[in-house]
Coordinates of C-alpha atoms in Angstrom, one line a residue:
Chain A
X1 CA 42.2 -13.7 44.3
X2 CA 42.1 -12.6 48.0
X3 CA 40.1 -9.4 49.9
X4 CA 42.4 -7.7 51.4
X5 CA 42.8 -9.3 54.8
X6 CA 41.1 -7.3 57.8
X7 CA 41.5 -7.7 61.4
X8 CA 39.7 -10.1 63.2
X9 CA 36.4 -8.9 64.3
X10 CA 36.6 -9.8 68.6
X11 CA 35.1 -6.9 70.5
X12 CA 34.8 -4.8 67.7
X13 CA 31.4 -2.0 67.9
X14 CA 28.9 -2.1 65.2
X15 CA 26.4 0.4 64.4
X16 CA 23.1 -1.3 65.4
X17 CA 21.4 -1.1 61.6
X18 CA 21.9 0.4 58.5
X19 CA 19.9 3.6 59.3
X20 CA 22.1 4.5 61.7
X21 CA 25.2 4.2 59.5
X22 CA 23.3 6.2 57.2
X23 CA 22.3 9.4 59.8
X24 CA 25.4 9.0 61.1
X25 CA 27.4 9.3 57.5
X26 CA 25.0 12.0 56.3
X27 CA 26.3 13.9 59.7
X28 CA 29.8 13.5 58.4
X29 CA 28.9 14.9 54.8
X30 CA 26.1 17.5 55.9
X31 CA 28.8 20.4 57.5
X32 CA 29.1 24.2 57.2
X33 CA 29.9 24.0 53.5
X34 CA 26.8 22.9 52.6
X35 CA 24.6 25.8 54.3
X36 CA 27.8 28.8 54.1
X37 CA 30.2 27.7 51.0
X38 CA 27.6 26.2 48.3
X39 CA 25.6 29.3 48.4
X40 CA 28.1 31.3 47.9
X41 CA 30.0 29.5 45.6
X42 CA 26.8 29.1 43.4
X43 CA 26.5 32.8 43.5
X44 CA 29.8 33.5 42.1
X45 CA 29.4 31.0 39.3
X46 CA 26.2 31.9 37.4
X47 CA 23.5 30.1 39.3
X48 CA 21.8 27.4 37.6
X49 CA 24.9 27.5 35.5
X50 CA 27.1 26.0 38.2
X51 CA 24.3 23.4 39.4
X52 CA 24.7 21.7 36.1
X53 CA 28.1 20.4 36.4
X54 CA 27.3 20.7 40.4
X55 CA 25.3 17.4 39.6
X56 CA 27.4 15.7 36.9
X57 CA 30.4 15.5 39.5
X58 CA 28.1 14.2 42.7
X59 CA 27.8 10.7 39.9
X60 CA 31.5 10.6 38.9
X61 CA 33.4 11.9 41.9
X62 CA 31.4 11.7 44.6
X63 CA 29.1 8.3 45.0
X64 CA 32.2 6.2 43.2
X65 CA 34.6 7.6 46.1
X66 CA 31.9 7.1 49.1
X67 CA 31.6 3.8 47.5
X68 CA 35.5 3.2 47.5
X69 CA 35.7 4.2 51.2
X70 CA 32.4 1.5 52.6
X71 CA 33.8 -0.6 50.7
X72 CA 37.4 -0.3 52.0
X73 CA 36.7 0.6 55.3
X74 CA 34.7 -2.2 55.3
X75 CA 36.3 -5.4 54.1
X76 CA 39.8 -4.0 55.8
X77 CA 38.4 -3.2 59.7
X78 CA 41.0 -0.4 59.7
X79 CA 41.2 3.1 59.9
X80 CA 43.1 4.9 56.8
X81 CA 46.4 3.5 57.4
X82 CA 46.0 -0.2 58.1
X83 CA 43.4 0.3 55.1
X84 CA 45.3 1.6 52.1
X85 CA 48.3 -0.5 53.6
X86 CA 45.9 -3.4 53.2
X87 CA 44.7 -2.7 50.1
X88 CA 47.2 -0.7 48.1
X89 CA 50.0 -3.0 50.1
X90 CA 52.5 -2.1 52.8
X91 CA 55.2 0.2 51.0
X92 CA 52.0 2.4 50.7
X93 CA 50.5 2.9 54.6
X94 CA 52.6 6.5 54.3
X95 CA 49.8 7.3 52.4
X96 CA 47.5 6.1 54.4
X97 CA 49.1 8.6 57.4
X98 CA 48.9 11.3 54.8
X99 CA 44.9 11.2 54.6
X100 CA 45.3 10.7 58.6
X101 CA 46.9 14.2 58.9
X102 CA 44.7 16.2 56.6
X103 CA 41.5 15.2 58.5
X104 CA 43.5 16.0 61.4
X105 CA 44.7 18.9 60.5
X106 CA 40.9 19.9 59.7
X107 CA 39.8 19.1 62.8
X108 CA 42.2 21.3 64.5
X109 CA 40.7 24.7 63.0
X110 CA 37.5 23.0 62.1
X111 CA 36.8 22.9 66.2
X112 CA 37.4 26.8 66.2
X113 CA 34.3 27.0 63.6
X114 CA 31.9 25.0 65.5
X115 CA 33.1 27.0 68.7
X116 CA 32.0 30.7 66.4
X117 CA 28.5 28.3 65.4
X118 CA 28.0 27.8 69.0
X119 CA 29.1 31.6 70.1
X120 CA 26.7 33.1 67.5
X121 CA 23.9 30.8 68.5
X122 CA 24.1 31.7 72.0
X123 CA 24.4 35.6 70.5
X124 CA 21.0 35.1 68.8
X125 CA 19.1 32.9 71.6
X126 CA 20.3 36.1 74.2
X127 CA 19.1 38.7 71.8
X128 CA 22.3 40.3 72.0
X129 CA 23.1 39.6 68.2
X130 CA 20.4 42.4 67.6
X131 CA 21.7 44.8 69.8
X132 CA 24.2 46.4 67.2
X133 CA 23.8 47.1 63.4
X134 CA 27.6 46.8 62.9
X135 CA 27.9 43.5 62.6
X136 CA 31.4 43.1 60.9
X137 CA 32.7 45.3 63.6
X138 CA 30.8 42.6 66.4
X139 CA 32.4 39.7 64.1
X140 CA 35.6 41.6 64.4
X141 CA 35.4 42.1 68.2
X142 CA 34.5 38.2 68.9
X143 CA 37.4 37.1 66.1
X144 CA 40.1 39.2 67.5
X145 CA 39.3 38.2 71.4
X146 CA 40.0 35.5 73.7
X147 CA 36.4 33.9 73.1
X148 CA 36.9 31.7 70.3
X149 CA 39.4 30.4 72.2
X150 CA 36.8 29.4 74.8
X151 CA 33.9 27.8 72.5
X152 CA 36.7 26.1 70.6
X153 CA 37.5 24.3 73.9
X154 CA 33.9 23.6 74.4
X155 CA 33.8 22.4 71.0
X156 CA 36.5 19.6 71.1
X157 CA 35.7 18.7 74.6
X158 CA 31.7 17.9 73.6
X159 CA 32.6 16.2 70.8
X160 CA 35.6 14.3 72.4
X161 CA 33.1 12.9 75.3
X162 CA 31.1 11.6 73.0
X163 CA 33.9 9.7 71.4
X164 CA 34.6 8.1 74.7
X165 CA 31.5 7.0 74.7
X166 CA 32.2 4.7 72.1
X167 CA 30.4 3.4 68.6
X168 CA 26.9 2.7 69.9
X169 CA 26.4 4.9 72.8
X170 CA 28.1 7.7 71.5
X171 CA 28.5 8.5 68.0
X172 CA 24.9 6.6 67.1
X173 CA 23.3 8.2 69.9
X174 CA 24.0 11.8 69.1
X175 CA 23.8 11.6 65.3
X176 CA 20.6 10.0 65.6
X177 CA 19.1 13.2 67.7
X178 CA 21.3 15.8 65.9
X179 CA 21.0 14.8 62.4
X180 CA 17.3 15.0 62.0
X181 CA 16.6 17.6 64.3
X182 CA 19.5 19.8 61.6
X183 CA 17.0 18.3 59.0
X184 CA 13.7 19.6 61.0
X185 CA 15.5 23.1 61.2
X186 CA 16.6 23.2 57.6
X187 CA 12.9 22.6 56.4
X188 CA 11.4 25.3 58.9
X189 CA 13.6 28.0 58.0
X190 CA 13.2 26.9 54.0
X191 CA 9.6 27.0 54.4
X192 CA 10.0 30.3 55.9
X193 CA 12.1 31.9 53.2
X194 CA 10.6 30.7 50.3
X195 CA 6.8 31.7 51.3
X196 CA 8.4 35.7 52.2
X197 CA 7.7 38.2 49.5
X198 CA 9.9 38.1 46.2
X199 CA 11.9 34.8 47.6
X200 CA 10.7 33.5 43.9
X201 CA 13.6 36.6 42.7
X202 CA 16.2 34.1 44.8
X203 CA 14.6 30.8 43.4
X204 CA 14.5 32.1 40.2
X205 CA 18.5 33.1 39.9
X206 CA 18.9 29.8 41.8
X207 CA 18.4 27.8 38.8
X208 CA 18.8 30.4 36.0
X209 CA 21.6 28.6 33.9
X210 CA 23.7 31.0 31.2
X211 CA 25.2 29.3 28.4
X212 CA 28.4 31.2 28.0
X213 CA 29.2 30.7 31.4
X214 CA 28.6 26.7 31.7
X215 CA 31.4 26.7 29.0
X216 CA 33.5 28.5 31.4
X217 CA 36.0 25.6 32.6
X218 CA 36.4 27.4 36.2
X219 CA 32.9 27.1 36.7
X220 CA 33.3 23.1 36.3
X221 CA 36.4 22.9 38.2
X222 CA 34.6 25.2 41.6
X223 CA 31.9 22.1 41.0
X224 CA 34.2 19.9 41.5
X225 CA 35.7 21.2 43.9
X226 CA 32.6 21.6 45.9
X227 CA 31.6 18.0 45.2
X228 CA 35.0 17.4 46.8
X229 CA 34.9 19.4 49.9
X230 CA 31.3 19.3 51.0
X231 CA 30.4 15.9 50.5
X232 CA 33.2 14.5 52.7
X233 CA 34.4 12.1 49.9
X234 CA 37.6 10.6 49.6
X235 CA 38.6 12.2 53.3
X236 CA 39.3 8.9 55.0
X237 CA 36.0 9.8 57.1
X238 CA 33.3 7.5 55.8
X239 CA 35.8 4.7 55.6
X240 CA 36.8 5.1 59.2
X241 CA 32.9 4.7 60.3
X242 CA 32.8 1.4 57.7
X243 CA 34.8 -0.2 59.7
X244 CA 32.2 -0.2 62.1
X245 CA 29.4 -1.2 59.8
X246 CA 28.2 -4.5 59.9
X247 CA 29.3 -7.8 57.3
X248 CA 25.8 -8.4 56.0
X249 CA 25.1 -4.4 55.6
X250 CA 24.8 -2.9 51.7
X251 CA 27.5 -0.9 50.4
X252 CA 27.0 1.2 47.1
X253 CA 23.0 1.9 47.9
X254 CA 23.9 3.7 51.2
X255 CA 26.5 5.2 49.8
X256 CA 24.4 6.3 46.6
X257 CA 22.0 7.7 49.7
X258 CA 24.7 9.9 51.1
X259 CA 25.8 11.6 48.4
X260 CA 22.2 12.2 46.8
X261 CA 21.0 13.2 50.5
X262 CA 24.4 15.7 50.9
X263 CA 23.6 17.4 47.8
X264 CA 19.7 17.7 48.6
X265 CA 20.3 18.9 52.0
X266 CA 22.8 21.5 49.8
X267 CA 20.3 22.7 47.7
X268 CA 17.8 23.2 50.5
X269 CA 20.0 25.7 52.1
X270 CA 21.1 27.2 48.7
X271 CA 17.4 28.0 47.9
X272 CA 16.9 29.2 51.7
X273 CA 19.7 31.6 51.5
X274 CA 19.1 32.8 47.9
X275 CA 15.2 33.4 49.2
X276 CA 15.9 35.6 52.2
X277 CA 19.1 37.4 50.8
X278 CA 17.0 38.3 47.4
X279 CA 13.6 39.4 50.1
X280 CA 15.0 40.7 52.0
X281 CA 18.0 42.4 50.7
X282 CA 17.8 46.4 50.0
X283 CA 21.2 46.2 48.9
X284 CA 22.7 44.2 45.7
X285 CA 21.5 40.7 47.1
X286 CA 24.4 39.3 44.6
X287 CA 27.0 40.7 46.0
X288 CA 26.0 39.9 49.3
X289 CA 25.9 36.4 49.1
X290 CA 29.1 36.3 46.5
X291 CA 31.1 37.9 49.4
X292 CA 33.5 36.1 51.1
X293 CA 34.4 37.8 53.6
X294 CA 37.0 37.1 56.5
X295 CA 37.5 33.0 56.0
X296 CA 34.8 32.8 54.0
X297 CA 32.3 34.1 57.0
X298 CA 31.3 36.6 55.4
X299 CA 27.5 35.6 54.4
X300 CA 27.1 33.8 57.4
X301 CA 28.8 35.7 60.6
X302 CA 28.2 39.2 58.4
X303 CA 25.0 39.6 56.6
X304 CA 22.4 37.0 57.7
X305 CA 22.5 38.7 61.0
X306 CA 21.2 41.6 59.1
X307 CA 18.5 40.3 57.3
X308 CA 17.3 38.1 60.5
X309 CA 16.4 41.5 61.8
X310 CA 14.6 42.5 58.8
X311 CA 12.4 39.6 58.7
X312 CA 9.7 41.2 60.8
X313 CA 8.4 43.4 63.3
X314 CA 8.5 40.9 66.2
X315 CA 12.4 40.7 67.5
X316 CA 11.2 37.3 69.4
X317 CA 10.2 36.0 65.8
X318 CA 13.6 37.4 64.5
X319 CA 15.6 36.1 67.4
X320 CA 14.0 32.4 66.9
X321 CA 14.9 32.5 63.0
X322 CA 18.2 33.4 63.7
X323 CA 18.9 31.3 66.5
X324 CA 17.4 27.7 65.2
X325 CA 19.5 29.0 61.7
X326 CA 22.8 29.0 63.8
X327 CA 21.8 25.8 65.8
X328 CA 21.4 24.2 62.4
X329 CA 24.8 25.2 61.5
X330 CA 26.4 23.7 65.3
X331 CA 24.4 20.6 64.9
X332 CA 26.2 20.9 61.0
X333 CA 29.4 21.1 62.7
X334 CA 29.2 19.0 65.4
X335 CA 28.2 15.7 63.6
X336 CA 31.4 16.5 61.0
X337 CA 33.0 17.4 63.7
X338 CA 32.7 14.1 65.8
X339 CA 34.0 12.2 62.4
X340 CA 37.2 14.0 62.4
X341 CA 38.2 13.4 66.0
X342 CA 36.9 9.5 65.6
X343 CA 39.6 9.2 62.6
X344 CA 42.2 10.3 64.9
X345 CA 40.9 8.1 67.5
X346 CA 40.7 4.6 65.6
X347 CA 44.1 5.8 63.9
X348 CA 45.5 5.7 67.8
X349 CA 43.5 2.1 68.1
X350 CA 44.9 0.6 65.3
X351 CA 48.1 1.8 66.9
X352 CA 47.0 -0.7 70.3
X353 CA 45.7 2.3 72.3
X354 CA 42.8 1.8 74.2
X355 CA 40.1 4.3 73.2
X356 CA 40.0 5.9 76.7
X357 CA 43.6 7.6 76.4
X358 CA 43.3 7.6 72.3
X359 CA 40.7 10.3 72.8
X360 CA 42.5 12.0 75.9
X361 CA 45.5 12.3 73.3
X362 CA 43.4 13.4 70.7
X363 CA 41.4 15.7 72.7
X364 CA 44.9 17.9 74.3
X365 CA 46.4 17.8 70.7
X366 CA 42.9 18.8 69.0
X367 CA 42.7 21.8 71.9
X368 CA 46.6 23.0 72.0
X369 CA 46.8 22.7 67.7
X370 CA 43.5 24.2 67.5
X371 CA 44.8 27.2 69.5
X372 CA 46.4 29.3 66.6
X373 CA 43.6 29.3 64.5
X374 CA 41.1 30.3 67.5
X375 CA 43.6 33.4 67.7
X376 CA 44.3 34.3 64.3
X377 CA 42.6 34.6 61.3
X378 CA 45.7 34.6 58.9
X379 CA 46.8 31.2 60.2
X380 CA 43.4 29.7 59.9
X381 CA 43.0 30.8 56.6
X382 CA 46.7 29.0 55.7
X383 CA 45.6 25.8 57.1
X384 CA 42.4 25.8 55.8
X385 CA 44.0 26.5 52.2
X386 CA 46.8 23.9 52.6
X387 CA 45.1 21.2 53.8
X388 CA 41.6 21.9 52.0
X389 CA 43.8 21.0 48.6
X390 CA 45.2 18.3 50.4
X391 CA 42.1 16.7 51.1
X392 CA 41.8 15.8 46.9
X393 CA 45.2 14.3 47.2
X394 CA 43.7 12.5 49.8
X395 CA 41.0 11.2 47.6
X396 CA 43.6 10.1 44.8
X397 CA 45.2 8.5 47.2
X398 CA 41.9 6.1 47.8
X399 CA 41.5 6.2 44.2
X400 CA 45.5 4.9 43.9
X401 CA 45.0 2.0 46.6
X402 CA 42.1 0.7 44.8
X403 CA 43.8 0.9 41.3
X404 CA 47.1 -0.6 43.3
X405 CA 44.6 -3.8 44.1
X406 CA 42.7 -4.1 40.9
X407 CA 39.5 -2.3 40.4
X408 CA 37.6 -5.5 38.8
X409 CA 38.2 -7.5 41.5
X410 CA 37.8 -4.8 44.1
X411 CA 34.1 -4.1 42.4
X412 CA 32.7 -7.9 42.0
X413 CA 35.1 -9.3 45.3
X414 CA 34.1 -6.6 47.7
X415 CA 31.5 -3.8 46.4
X416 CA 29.4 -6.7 44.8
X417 CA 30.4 -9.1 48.0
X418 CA 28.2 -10.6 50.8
X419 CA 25.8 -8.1 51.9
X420 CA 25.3 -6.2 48.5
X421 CA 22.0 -5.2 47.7
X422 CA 22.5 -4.0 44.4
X423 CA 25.2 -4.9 42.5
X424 CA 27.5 -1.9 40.5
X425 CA 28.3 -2.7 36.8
X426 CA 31.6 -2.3 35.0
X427 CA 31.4 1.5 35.0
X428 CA 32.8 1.9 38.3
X429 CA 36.1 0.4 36.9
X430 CA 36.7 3.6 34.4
X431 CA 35.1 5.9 37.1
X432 CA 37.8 5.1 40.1
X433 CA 40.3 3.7 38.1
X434 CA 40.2 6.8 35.2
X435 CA 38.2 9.4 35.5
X436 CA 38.7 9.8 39.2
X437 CA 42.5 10.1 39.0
X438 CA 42.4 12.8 36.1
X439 CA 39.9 15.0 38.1
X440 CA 42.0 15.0 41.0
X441 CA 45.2 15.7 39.0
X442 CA 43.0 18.7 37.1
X443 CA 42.2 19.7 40.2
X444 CA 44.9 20.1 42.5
X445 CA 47.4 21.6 39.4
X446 CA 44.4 24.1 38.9
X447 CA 44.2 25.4 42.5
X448 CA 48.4 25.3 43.2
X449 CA 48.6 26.8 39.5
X450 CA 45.9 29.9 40.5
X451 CA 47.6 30.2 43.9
X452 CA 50.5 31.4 41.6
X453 CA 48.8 34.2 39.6
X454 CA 47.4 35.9 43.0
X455 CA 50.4 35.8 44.8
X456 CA 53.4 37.3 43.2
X457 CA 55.7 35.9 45.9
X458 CA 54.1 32.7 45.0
X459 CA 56.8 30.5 46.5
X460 CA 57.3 31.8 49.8
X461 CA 56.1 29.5 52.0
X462 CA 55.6 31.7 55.1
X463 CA 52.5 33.2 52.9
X464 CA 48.8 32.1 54.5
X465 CA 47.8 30.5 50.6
X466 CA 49.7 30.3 47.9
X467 CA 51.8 27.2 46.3
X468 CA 55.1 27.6 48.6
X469 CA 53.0 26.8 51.9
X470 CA 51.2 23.9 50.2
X471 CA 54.3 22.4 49.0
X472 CA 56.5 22.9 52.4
X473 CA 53.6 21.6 54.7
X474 CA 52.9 18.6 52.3
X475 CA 56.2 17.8 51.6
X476 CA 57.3 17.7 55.2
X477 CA 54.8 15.5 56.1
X478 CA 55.0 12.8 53.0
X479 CA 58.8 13.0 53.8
X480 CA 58.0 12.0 57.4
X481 CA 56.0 9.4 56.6
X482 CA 57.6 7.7 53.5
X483 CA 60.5 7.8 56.3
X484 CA 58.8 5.9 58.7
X485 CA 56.1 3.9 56.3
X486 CA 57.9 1.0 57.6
X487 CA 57.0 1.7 61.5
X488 CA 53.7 2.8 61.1
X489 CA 52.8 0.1 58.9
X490 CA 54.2 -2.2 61.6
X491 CA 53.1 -1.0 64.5
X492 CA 49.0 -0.6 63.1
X493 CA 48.9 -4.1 61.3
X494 CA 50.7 -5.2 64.7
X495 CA 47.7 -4.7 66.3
Chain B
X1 CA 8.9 31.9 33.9
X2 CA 11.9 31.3 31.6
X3 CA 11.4 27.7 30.3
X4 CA 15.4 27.2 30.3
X5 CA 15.0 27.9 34.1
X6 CA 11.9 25.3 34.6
X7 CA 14.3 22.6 32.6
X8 CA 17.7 23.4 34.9
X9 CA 15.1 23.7 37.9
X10 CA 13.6 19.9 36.6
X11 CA 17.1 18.4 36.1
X12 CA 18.8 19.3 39.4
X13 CA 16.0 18.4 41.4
X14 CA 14.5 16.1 39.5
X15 CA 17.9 13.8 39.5
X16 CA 19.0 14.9 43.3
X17 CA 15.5 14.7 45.3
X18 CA 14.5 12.2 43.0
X19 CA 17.7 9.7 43.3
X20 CA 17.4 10.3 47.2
X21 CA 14.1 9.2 46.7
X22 CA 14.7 6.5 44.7
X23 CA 17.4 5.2 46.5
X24 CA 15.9 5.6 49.7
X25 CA 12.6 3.5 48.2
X26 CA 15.1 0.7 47.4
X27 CA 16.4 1.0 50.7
X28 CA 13.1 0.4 52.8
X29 CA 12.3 -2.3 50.3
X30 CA 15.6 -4.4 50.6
X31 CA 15.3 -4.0 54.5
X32 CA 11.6 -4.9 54.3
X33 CA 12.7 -8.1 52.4
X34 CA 15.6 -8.8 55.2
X35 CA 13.0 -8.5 57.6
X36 CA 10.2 -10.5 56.0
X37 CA 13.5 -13.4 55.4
X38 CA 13.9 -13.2 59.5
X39 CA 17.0 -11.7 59.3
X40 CA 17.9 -8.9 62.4

């Protein structure tokens, strides 16, 4: 019985310990969802209600797939393609190209939301945030101009600099200052918000947990999906910086830390939003963090705003709230940010490119693709629908590569291999090799089957999100690459 | 307070801040011991 064999490890970076793997994997997981999407999505589903399942899914969805991708990512030296073609075996690399793609495609209109991070952060900082009380019409005004356009071009070009910089001096060097100092924020503006009169209202509807609606199987299937969106596992990311982690390093305790730090950072924002909204809400605080809004900016881009300048008398104390709120959410951005556009990268390495014009290429395409989603909202909405579902298929393909290579010997030959701390039982076979693959089938036939009730003309696939865009842009692209599986394969083990 | 709230409040954060915690304990021990062993 063989690991799957990896490349060679010549000049290949390492991150220089363990603790920076771990800041710089926590920056992957720790994005916007956590601070803008759990609170809302907790607020829609009953409170404590939804934390209940919230938790149950971070054990068997999230830590066994962070796991799966170390461990991968790891023993294999390669980005997603050479990875699942190492493990699952060649025929499968289209796969691999698949989970390529829908990071990618993230990336594209995930740049245009750290640009609107950046923009409203700069707003708040100039105080010109609290010159209007209209603030859907100022979201409006910024959304339908040329700026996004602008900060999303700031956006991928920071992010793409540090890239060049490399493993060490780039991508360890920023995480390292950005993680914590997200952290620091997070903790002032908590401290703040729960200490403001009636935040315990917030706190309290926080964790309130309904019986009839924890039955409700939505409310487990939104917890799932939230376990699979925010946590960043089973998107090709975390494997992609295990390739740069060291032979001797641990693999199931830091990945154990990353997806019990993501989902306590989660819950520190959750109980910081619920705080302020319910304080200092006059309004039905509710519905106010329930609200969606225009791609889901509702809450963040709408309301906050509005409360910031209800949090007291002093407009500089006001003004430094809001702007260290929306530097958290940058920093938030940035670090997840910086793992999408290194996937792309390493996918052009593995291809022979020399990181230099891998990022250059990466860098145009993330800019010119990025473009449409800067400008309009209906095509960012599409992408971010089609290729948010796509991300679970992504994670069944992990799931699939490890099942295709034996889950036994993948746990005792490579999770349980040199460098293990702590060695994971026989659980982990039924988690990734069963209940894994059933929650991702639930999943993604739950989401394309809703997309049919609230769209009558559910298969046309010129709609922003329903199951006729889904299945054109997927199918396109799995057709592509079973097509050229052959090349790809060749071309990425080739090197 | 509701007790049903105090009991959700105790499970979420009890098994999320507290498995950080733990994990992160076992962490700084195992690196300790890599340490102490000479290793980098």
């Amino acid at each position: 019985m063989k690991q799957p064999e990896g490349k060679p490890e010549g000049k290949q970076e390492f991150f220089s310990s363990r603790w920076a793997l771990i800041i710089a994997t926590i920056g992957i997981a720790v994005g916007t969802g956590n601070i803008w999407r759990f609170s809302r999505v907790v607020a829609q589903n009953g409170g404590g209600s939804f934390l209940i399942p919230w938790v149950i899914f971070l054990l068997i969805w999230s830590v066994p797939l962070i796991i799966a991708e170390f461990a991968i990512g790891k023993s294999t030296r390669y980005g997603p393609v050479g990875a699942i073609s190492k493990t699952a075996g060649n025929k499968f690399g289209w796969m691999g190209a698949f989970v390529v793609l829908v990071s990618t495609a993230i990336m594209f209109y995930y740049s245009v939301v750290t640009g609107w991070c950046l923009r409203y952060f700069f707003s708040a900082v100039s105080g010109g945030l609290f010159d209007t009380q209209q603030h859907f019409e100022y979201w409006q005004s910024f959304s339908s101009g040329y700026l996004p356009l602008l900060f999303h071009f700031i956006s991928i070009a920071l992010v793409s600099i540090v890239i060049y910089r490399g493993v060490t001096q780039g991508i360890e060097k920023v995480t390292r200052l950005l993680v914590p100092s997200l952290l620091i924020i997070l903790l002032i503006l908590f401290v703040r918000a729960i200490t403001l009169p009636d935040a315990i209202e917030g706190i309290k509807y926080f964790f309130t947990p309904k019986l009839e609606i924890i039955l409700d199987y939505k409310v487990w299937l939104n917890a799932l999906t939230q376990n699979a969106w925010d946590t960043g596992a089973g998107w090709g990311l975390i494997l992609t910086y295990a390739t740069y982690m060291r032979q001797k390093e641990d693999i199931s305790l830091n990945a154990a830390l990353i997806g019990f730090g993501n989902n306590s950072v989660s819950i520190i924002a959750g109980i910081t939003i619920f705080s302020t909204v319910f304080a200092l809400s006059s309004v039905d605080a509710m519905q106010q963090i329930s609200q969606s809004g225009p791609a889901n900016t509702g809450l963040t881009f709408i309301y906050l705003p509005l409360l910031f300048a209800k949090l007291s008398t002093s407009s500089l104390v006001n003004g430094f709230f809001a702007s260290i709120f929306f530097l958290a959410l940058f920093f938030a951005a940035t670090t997840s940010l910086l793992s999408m556009v290194e996937l792309s990268t390493r996918t052009l390495i593995d291809f022979g490119l020399k990181r230099r014009k891998a990022i250059i290429i990466v860098a145009a395409a993330g800019f010119v693709f990025g473009i449409p989603s800067a400008l309009n909202m209906n095509f960012f909405s599409n992408q971010d629908w089609v290729w948010g579902v796509g991300l679970i298929l992504s994670g069944a393909f992990i799931s699939f590569s490890i099942i295709k290579f034996g889950v036994n010997k993948f746990r005792t030959e490579i999770i349980n291999g040199y460098g293990s701390d702590v060695k994971i039982g026989k659980w982990y076979n039924y988690v990734i090799g069963v209940l894994v693959p059933i929650q991702a089938v639930f999943l993604i036939s739950w989401w394309l089957i809703s997309s049919i009730s609230w769209d009558p003309e559910w298969w046309n696939p010129f709609h922003a999100e329903n199951l006729g865009t889904c299945l054109l842009q997927w199918g396109i692209a799995i057709f592509v690459f079973i097509l050229l599986n052959k090349k790809i394969v060749d071309n990425t083990l080739r090197n | 307070m509701n007790i049903t709230i105090i009991i959700t409040a105790a499970f979420v954060l009890g098994l999320v801040w507290g498995g950080l915690v733990f994990f992160l304990i076992r962490a700084l021990k195992y690196e300790k011991k890599k340490l102490m062993n000479g290793e980098e």
